[in-house]
Amino acid sequence: VVLPPRRPSVMLSPGLCVSLLAVSCALWPAAVRAASCEPVRIPLCRSMPWNMTKMPNHLHHSTQDNAVLAIEQFEGLLGTHCSPDLLFFLCAMYAPICTIDFQHEPIKPCKAVCERAKYGCEPVMKRYNHSWPDSLACSELPLYDRGVCISPEAIVKAEGPDRCRCKAVRMCMKTYVKNNYNYVIRARVREVRNRGLEPTAVVDVKEVLKSSLVNIPKETLTLYYSSSCLCPPLTPGDEYLIMGYENEETSRLLLIDTSIAQKWKDKMGRKVKVCISLTLTGVSLLISSLALLFSAPVTFFLTVDSCFNAIRSPAPL
């Protein structure tokens, strides 16, 4: 019996094996390496400028089904239009963008995007005794110029027709009561700054019609917009009646989508003062009436909305 010649065996060193494995991984098709990317199936995030995501997300949800249940709790807040950056920020956290050839981990939103959403929406949340969630802390996110992150400015065309269309907010008693503004001032606009990631308006305060926890001196001060869209719009040199919110932690006066900025008219001041007086008087009268009814000291947590509705129907300012 003639046996075929035996092939010589080849012994590979451990170092060479590791090198070959590294080369094989580097040459592996990109589509295979990115198999963990999956199409975005979260309804709220289907309008985002990316269509692939990766789980677990930045909130440690292992599946999109879990993420859907968690993000739905923000639907009411999104309905207030408190910040045009809120939906982008939430989707960047709950359905983070997944890129095939860029990096292994999903990309986080930029810190400035989080701060704009928080500044615009936390005042609305506090009206209902809620604070910005610790799980969405802005301090944990990267800065635009110091790390890898995404922001609307980086991937959304600024010239898009619907990108910065300010929603008109009608100034009437119903709006004032519903939105429960923290401050109301009469001010002349010095300038509007839209440089960098923190747009502002510098104004000279002529009269303080309402204030809350943040002190408002009758001098030059800065109002902070919640987004680069500059809503409501202000024109330098003009005098306005401005209604907005405050951030207690930073002592800032904020302008968000639901804020009001209407050019000042002398007759406007008297009507606004009556409006503010009626709401405050209505709260006092209702609390006093309830206390007498129960004949005992009672602590009531009442909103201006419910008190005012119990006293009179909405009327134009």
Tab-separated table of C-alpha atoms in Angstrom, residues 41-48 87 91:
chain	number	residue	atom	x	y	z
A	41	ARG	CA	-39.316	51.610	15.562
A	42	ILE	CA	-40.189	54.143	18.282
A	43	PRO	CA	-43.138	56.134	16.860
A	44	LEU	CA	-42.092	59.458	18.423
A	45	CYS	CA	-38.641	59.198	16.847
A	46	ARG	CA	-39.496	58.230	13.279
A	47	SER	CA	-39.285	61.874	12.215
A	48	MET	CA	-35.646	62.136	13.294
A	87	LEU	CA	-37.936	65.708	20.946
A	91	CYS	CA	-34.787	60.515	20.751
